[in-house]
CSV table of C-alpha atoms in Angstrom, one decimal:
chain,number,residue,atom,x,y,z
A,703,MET,CA,57.7,25.6,131.7
A,704,ILE,CA,58.7,28.6,133.5
A,705,THR,CA,58.0,28.7,137.2
A,706,LEU,CA,58.7,31.2,139.9
A,707,GLN,CA,61.6,29.8,140.8
A,708,TYR,CA,63.2,30.5,137.7
A,709,ILE,CA,62.2,34.5,138.4
A,710,TYR,CA,64.0,33.8,142.4
A,711,TRP,CA,67.0,32.5,140.6
A,712,LEU,CA,67.3,34.4,138.4
A,713,ALA,CA,67.4,37.6,140.9
A,714,GLY,CA,69.6,35.6,143.1
A,715,ALA,CA,72.0,36.0,140.1
A,716,TYR,CA,71.8,39.1,140.2
A,717,LEU,CA,72.2,40.1,144.4
A,718,LEU,CA,75.1,37.0,144.6
A,719,VAL,CA,76.8,39.3,140.9
A,720,LEU,CA,76.2,42.3,143.0
A,721,ALA,CA,78.3,40.7,146.7
A,722,TRP,CA,81.0,39.8,144.7
A,723,ARG,CA,81.4,43.2,142.6
A,724,GLY,CA,80.7,44.8,146.1
A,725,GLY,CA,83.2,42.4,147.7
A,726,ARG,CA,86.1,43.7,145.5
A,727,ASP,CA,85.3,47.1,145.2
A,728,ARG,CA,88.6,48.7,147.2
A,729,SER,CA,86.8,52.7,146.7
A,730,ASN,CA,84.7,51.9,149.3
A,731,ARG,CA,85.1,51.9,152.3
A,732,LYS,CA,82.4,49.5,153.8
A,733,ARG,CA,82.3,46.5,150.9
A,734,TRP,CA,82.5,44.6,153.7
A,735,GLY,CA,78.5,45.0,154.3
A,736,ASN,CA,77.5,45.0,150.9
A,737,ALA,CA,78.7,42.1,150.0
A,738,GLY,CA,77.3,40.1,153.4
A,739,PHE,CA,74.1,41.6,153.4
A,740,TRP,CA,73.4,40.7,149.1
A,741,GLY,CA,75.1,38.5,149.6
A,742,ILE,CA,72.7,37.1,152.8
A,743,MET,CA,69.9,38.5,150.0
A,744,ALA,CA,71.8,35.9,147.1
A,745,LEU,CA,71.2,32.7,149.2
A,746,MET,CA,67.9,33.5,150.6
A,747,PHE,CA,66.4,34.3,146.4
A,748,LEU,CA,69.1,30.8,145.8
A,749,ALA,CA,67.8,28.9,148.3
A,750,GLY,CA,65.2,29.9,150.9
A,751,GLU,CA,63.2,26.9,150.8
A,752,ARG,CA,65.0,24.6,151.6
A,753,LEU,CA,66.8,26.6,154.4
A,754,PRO,CA,65.8,25.3,158.4
A,755,SER,CA,63.2,27.5,159.4
A,756,ALA,CA,66.3,28.1,162.3
A,757,LEU,CA,68.7,29.2,159.9
A,758,ALA,CA,66.6,31.8,157.3
A,759,GLY,CA,65.7,33.6,160.9
A,760,ALA,CA,68.9,33.8,161.5
A,761,ALA,CA,69.9,35.1,158.1
A,762,VAL,CA,67.1,38.2,158.3
A,763,LEU,CA,68.6,38.8,161.4
A,764,ALA,CA,71.7,39.8,160.2
A,765,LEU,CA,70.2,41.7,157.8
A,766,ALA,CA,68.9,43.8,159.9
A,767,LEU,CA,72.6,43.9,162.2
A,768,ILE,CA,74.7,45.1,158.8
A,769,ALA,CA,72.1,48.0,158.2
A,770,GLY,CA,71.4,48.5,161.8
A,771,LEU,CA,74.3,49.3,162.1
A,772,GLY,CA,74.8,51.4,159.1
A,773,ALA,CA,77.6,48.8,157.7
A,774,MET,CA,76.7,49.6,154.3
A,775,GLY,CA,78.5,52.0,151.8
A,776,ARG,CA,78.0,53.7,147.9
A,777,GLY,CA,80.5,51.7,145.7
A,778,GLY,CA,82.5,53.2,142.6
A,779,ALA,CA,81.2,51.9,139.1
A,780,PRO,CA,81.8,52.4,135.8
A,781,GLN,CA,81.2,56.0,134.3
A,782,ALA,CA,81.6,57.6,130.1
A,783,ARG,CA,82.0,61.2,130.6
A,784,ASP,CA,79.5,63.7,130.8
A,785,ASP,CA,80.3,65.1,127.4
A,786,ARG,CA,80.2,61.2,126.1
A,787,LYS,CA,77.1,60.7,127.6
A,788,ARG,CA,75.3,63.2,125.7
A,789,GLU,CA,76.9,62.3,122.7
A,790,GLN,CA,75.2,59.1,123.1
A,791,ALA,CA,72.3,59.6,123.9
A,792,ARG,CA,71.9,62.6,120.9
A,793,ALA,CA,72.8,59.6,118.9
A,794,LEU,CA,70.3,57.3,120.4
A,795,GLY,CA,67.8,59.2,120.5
A,796,ASN,CA,64.5,58.5,121.8
A,797,ARG,CA,65.3,54.3,121.1
A,798,LEU,CA,66.6,54.6,124.4
A,799,PHE,CA,63.2,54.4,125.8
A,800,LEU,CA,62.4,50.9,123.5
A,801,PRO,CA,63.7,49.1,127.4
A,802,ALA,CA,62.0,51.0,129.5
A,803,LEU,CA,58.7,50.4,127.8
A,804,LEU,CA,59.2,46.6,127.1
A,805,ILE,CA,59.3,46.6,130.5
A,806,PRO,CA,55.0,47.2,130.9
A,807,GLY,CA,54.3,46.1,127.1
A,808,THR,CA,56.2,42.4,127.6
A,809,THR,CA,54.2,42.1,130.8
A,810,VAL,CA,51.3,42.6,129.7
A,811,ALA,CA,52.3,40.3,126.7
A,812,LEU,CA,52.4,37.2,128.5
A,813,VAL,CA,50.0,37.3,131.1
A,814,LEU,CA,47.4,37.6,128.4
A,815,ALA,CA,49.0,35.2,126.1
A,816,ALA,CA,49.0,33.1,129.1
A,817,LYS,CA,45.9,33.3,129.7
A,818,TYR,CA,44.2,33.2,126.1
A,819,THR,CA,46.5,31.8,124.1
A,820,GLY,CA,47.5,27.4,123.9
A,821,TRP,CA,51.2,28.4,124.6
A,822,GLY,CA,51.2,30.8,126.6
A,823,SER,CA,49.4,28.8,129.2
A,824,TRP,CA,52.1,26.2,128.6
A,825,LEU,CA,55.0,28.3,128.5
A,826,LEU,CA,53.7,30.4,132.4
A,827,ALA,CA,52.9,28.4,135.3
A,828,ALA,CA,49.4,29.4,136.4
A,829,ASP,CA,51.4,30.4,139.7
A,830,GLN,CA,51.7,33.9,140.1
A,831,THR,CA,51.6,34.3,136.2
A,832,THR,CA,52.2,38.2,136.3
A,833,VAL,CA,55.6,37.7,139.0
A,834,ILE,CA,57.0,35.0,136.3
A,835,ALA,CA,56.0,37.9,132.9
A,836,LEU,CA,57.8,40.5,134.7
A,837,GLY,CA,60.3,38.9,135.9
A,838,LEU,CA,61.1,37.2,131.5
A,839,ALA,CA,60.4,41.0,130.9
A,840,CYS,CA,62.9,42.7,133.4
A,841,LEU,CA,65.5,40.2,131.2
A,842,ALA,CA,64.5,40.8,128.0
A,843,SER,CA,65.0,45.5,128.7
A,844,VAL,CA,68.0,44.7,129.9
A,845,LEU,CA,69.2,42.5,126.8
A,846,SER,CA,67.4,44.4,124.5
A,847,ALA,CA,69.3,48.1,126.1
A,848,CYS,CA,72.4,46.3,126.1
A,849,LEU,CA,71.9,45.3,122.3
A,850,LEU,CA,71.0,48.7,121.6
A,851,THR,CA,73.4,50.5,123.9
A,852,ARG,CA,76.4,47.5,122.6
A,853,ARG,CA,77.4,46.8,126.1
A,854,SER,CA,77.7,43.6,128.0
A,855,PRO,CA,75.6,42.2,130.3
A,856,MET,CA,78.5,42.2,133.4
A,857,TYR,CA,78.3,45.7,132.8
A,858,ALA,CA,74.4,46.1,132.9
A,859,ILE,CA,74.7,45.1,136.4
A,860,GLU,CA,78.7,46.5,138.1
A,861,SER,CA,76.2,50.1,135.8
A,862,SER,CA,73.2,49.5,138.2
A,863,ARG,CA,75.8,49.4,141.7
A,864,PRO,CA,75.4,53.0,142.7
A,865,LEU,CA,72.4,52.8,142.3
A,866,VAL,CA,71.1,50.1,144.5
A,867,ASP,CA,74.5,51.3,147.5
A,868,ALA,CA,72.7,54.3,146.8
A,869,ILE,CA,69.1,52.6,148.3
A,870,GLY,CA,71.5,50.3,150.1
A,871,TRP,CA,68.3,48.0,152.7
A,872,THR,CA,65.5,49.9,152.0
A,873,ALA,CA,65.5,48.5,148.7
A,874,ILE,CA,64.6,44.8,150.4
A,875,LEU,CA,61.9,47.5,152.6
A,876,PRO,CA,58.8,46.8,150.4
A,877,LEU,CA,60.1,42.5,150.6
A,878,MET,CA,59.2,42.8,154.7
A,879,LEU,CA,56.6,44.9,155.1
A,880,ALA,CA,54.4,42.8,153.0
A,881,ALA,CA,55.9,39.9,155.0
A,882,LEU,CA,55.0,41.4,157.8
A,883,GLY,CA,51.5,42.6,156.8
A,884,SER,CA,51.4,38.0,156.5
A,885,VAL,CA,51.9,38.2,160.0
A,886,PHE,CA,50.0,40.6,162.0
A,887,ALA,CA,47.5,39.0,159.2
A,888,ALA,CA,48.3,35.6,160.4
A,889,THR,CA,48.4,36.5,164.2
A,890,GLY,CA,45.0,38.0,164.2
A,891,VAL,CA,45.6,41.8,164.1
A,892,GLY,CA,42.6,41.5,161.8
A,893,ASP,CA,40.4,40.9,163.8
A,894,ALA,CA,41.1,42.9,167.3
A,895,VAL,CA,40.4,45.8,163.6
A,896,SER,CA,37.9,44.7,162.3
A,897,SER,CA,36.5,44.6,166.0
A,898,LEU,CA,37.1,48.0,166.8
A,899,VAL,CA,36.2,49.4,163.8
A,900,GLN,CA,32.1,47.5,164.3
A,901,TRP,CA,32.4,49.4,167.8
A,902,ALA,CA,33.4,53.4,166.2
A,903,ILE,CA,31.1,53.4,163.6
A,904,PRO,CA,28.4,52.1,162.1
A,905,VAL,CA,29.3,49.1,159.9
A,906,GLU,CA,25.2,49.0,158.5
A,907,ASN,CA,26.3,52.0,157.0
A,908,ARG,CA,28.1,51.8,153.3
A,909,LEU,CA,29.4,55.3,153.1
A,910,ALA,CA,30.2,54.8,156.8
A,911,VAL,CA,32.5,51.5,156.0
A,912,VAL,CA,33.9,53.0,153.0
A,913,LEU,CA,35.7,56.0,154.5
A,914,ALA,CA,36.9,53.9,156.8
A,915,TYR,CA,38.3,51.0,154.6
A,916,ALA,CA,40.4,53.6,152.6
A,917,LEU,CA,41.6,56.2,155.1
A,918,GLY,CA,42.0,52.7,157.2
A,919,MET,CA,44.2,52.0,154.4
A,920,ALA,CA,45.9,54.8,154.0
A,921,LEU,CA,46.5,55.0,157.1
A,922,PHE,CA,47.7,51.9,157.9
A,923,THR,CA,50.5,52.0,154.9
A,924,MET,CA,51.2,55.7,156.9
A,925,VAL,CA,53.1,53.8,160.0
A,926,MET,CA,53.7,51.3,158.3
A,927,GLY,CA,55.4,52.6,155.3
A,928,ASN,CA,54.5,50.0,153.0
A,929,ALA,CA,50.9,49.6,151.7
A,930,PHE,CA,51.4,45.9,151.1
A,931,ALA,CA,52.4,45.3,155.1
A,932,ALA,CA,48.5,47.5,155.7
A,933,PHE,CA,46.6,45.2,152.6
A,934,PRO,CA,45.9,42.1,154.5
A,935,VAL,CA,45.9,43.4,157.6
A,936,MET,CA,42.9,46.0,156.5
A,937,THR,CA,41.5,43.8,153.6
A,938,ALA,CA,40.5,41.2,156.7
A,939,GLY,CA,39.6,43.1,159.4
A,940,ILE,CA,37.4,45.9,157.5
A,941,GLY,CA,37.2,44.6,153.6
A,942,ILE,CA,35.9,41.0,154.3
A,943,PRO,CA,33.7,40.5,156.7
A,944,LEU,CA,31.5,44.3,156.4
A,945,LEU,CA,32.0,45.1,153.0
A,946,VAL,CA,32.1,41.9,150.9
A,947,GLN,CA,30.3,39.9,154.1
A,948,GLY,CA,27.9,42.8,155.6
A,949,HIS,CA,27.4,45.4,152.2
A,950,GLY,CA,27.9,42.4,149.1
A,951,ALA,CA,31.5,44.0,147.8
A,952,GLU,CA,33.0,43.8,145.0
A,953,ALA,CA,35.8,42.2,146.1
A,954,ALA,CA,38.1,42.3,142.9
A,955,SER,CA,37.8,45.9,142.3
A,956,MET,CA,37.0,46.6,146.3
A,957,ALA,CA,41.2,45.7,146.9
A,958,ALA,CA,41.8,47.5,143.8
A,959,ILE,CA,41.4,50.4,144.6
A,960,GLY,CA,42.0,50.0,148.4
A,961,MET,CA,45.5,49.0,147.6
A,962,LEU,CA,45.7,53.0,145.8
A,963,SER,CA,44.3,53.8,148.9
A,964,GLY,CA,47.3,53.1,150.8
A,965,TYR,CA,49.8,54.3,148.0
A,966,CYS,CA,48.0,57.3,149.3
A,967,GLY,CA,49.8,57.2,152.5
A,968,THR,CA,53.3,56.2,151.0
A,969,LEU,CA,53.1,59.3,149.3
A,970,MET,CA,52.6,61.0,152.6
A,971,THR,CA,55.2,59.1,155.3
A,972,PRO,CA,58.6,59.4,156.0
A,973,MET,CA,58.2,55.3,156.8
A,974,ALA,CA,58.4,54.8,153.3
A,975,ALA,CA,62.1,55.4,153.0
A,976,ASN,CA,62.7,54.4,150.3
A,977,PHE,CA,60.3,56.0,148.0
A,978,ASN,CA,60.1,60.0,150.4
A,979,LEU,CA,64.0,59.8,152.0
A,980,VAL,CA,66.4,58.1,149.8
A,981,PRO,CA,65.3,60.2,146.2
A,982,VAL,CA,66.3,63.5,149.0
A,983,ALA,CA,69.6,61.4,149.4
A,984,LEU,CA,70.3,61.0,146.4
A,985,LEU,CA,69.6,64.4,144.7
A,986,GLU,CA,71.2,65.3,148.1
A,987,LEU,CA,68.0,67.9,149.1
A,988,ASP,CA,69.0,70.5,152.1
A,989,ASP,CA,64.7,69.2,153.3
A,990,PRO,CA,64.2,66.0,154.4
A,991,TYR,CA,60.9,65.7,153.5
A,992,ALA,CA,61.0,67.9,150.2
A,993,VAL,CA,59.1,64.6,148.0
A,994,ILE,CA,56.7,64.1,150.8
A,995,ARG,CA,55.4,67.2,150.6
A,996,ALA,CA,55.7,68.2,146.7
A,997,GLN,CA,53.5,64.9,146.9
A,998,LEU,CA,51.1,66.4,148.9
A,999,PRO,CA,48.8,67.9,146.7
A,1000,THR,CA,48.7,64.3,145.2
A,1001,ALA,CA,47.9,62.1,147.2
A,1002,LEU,CA,45.4,64.1,149.0
A,1003,PRO,CA,42.9,64.8,146.1
A,1004,LEU,CA,43.5,60.9,145.1
A,1005,LEU,CA,42.5,59.7,148.3
A,1006,ALA,CA,39.9,61.7,148.6
A,1007,ALA,CA,38.9,60.9,144.6
A,1008,ASN,CA,39.1,56.8,146.0
A,1009,VAL,CA,37.0,57.0,148.5
A,1010,VAL,CA,34.2,58.6,145.5
A,1011,LEU,CA,34.9,55.8,143.0
A,1012,MET,CA,34.6,52.7,145.5
A,1013,TYR,CA,31.3,53.9,146.5
A,1014,LEU,CA,30.4,54.2,143.4
A,1015,VAL,CA,31.8,51.3,141.6
A,1016,ILE,CA,32.1,48.6,144.7
A,1017,PHE,CA,29.2,47.7,144.9
A,1018,ARG,CA,27.9,47.3,141.5
């Protein structure tokens, strides 16, 4: 049976190759910073649960130190000429989209198979089935792209390195912020938020609580930079005690729309550096907030629509 541990090992192996190839890239002046950062990440994925807590904490501090000192840089990778790329693209046509479409298609297929078929439930562990399916889908996508372009898996990894180097430490920001959100929830921040909201608004009013939860998800996401960090705090502080227990809301739909409200905040904050600042650097835009300005006309109406949808859906 495939468990989440295999996906961790797969991710760790990829990061280990990135570290190895990055350390050998003499065109990158900061290659040892890249090698150290991705090597530590690989260690955490490959053996994190077996490391002493103190050593794991030291590894996290080392990651922060490498990133904070600006010790990571962009390296080189094998690149085909532009005319060669256009020639290959014309030859492959719309088949180029197949590897990308395999990811959602395979994920959905495996999740449904695990739920409704005997062989699927035997193949995938019941815990974190969706994450396992997504990992397998990504692997299938890479292999299909290699077959389609007649390139090796190592070439695929090497070709991904410039993008990973350009994103840098912000690639792991969602993971870190999600962990921070769990820490906040465990230390009672959710209870403090609940007390503050109960003092500030009429909690017997459904609409007021819905507004507090949806807008709170968006605002806390803007502060934290990621909806995964905001979700455990706002859901523990407002969603569960005030909406589910207080007004009988349906938890699953409330959580789904609440998370989408948080994503609206992601579109509007520079704290979401991997989403809003890295594209500015990659596209070499003059305005550092150009991506956020372009997203505002989508984020605000979508947030308003989420409030209406939440009010209409979760109490049915």
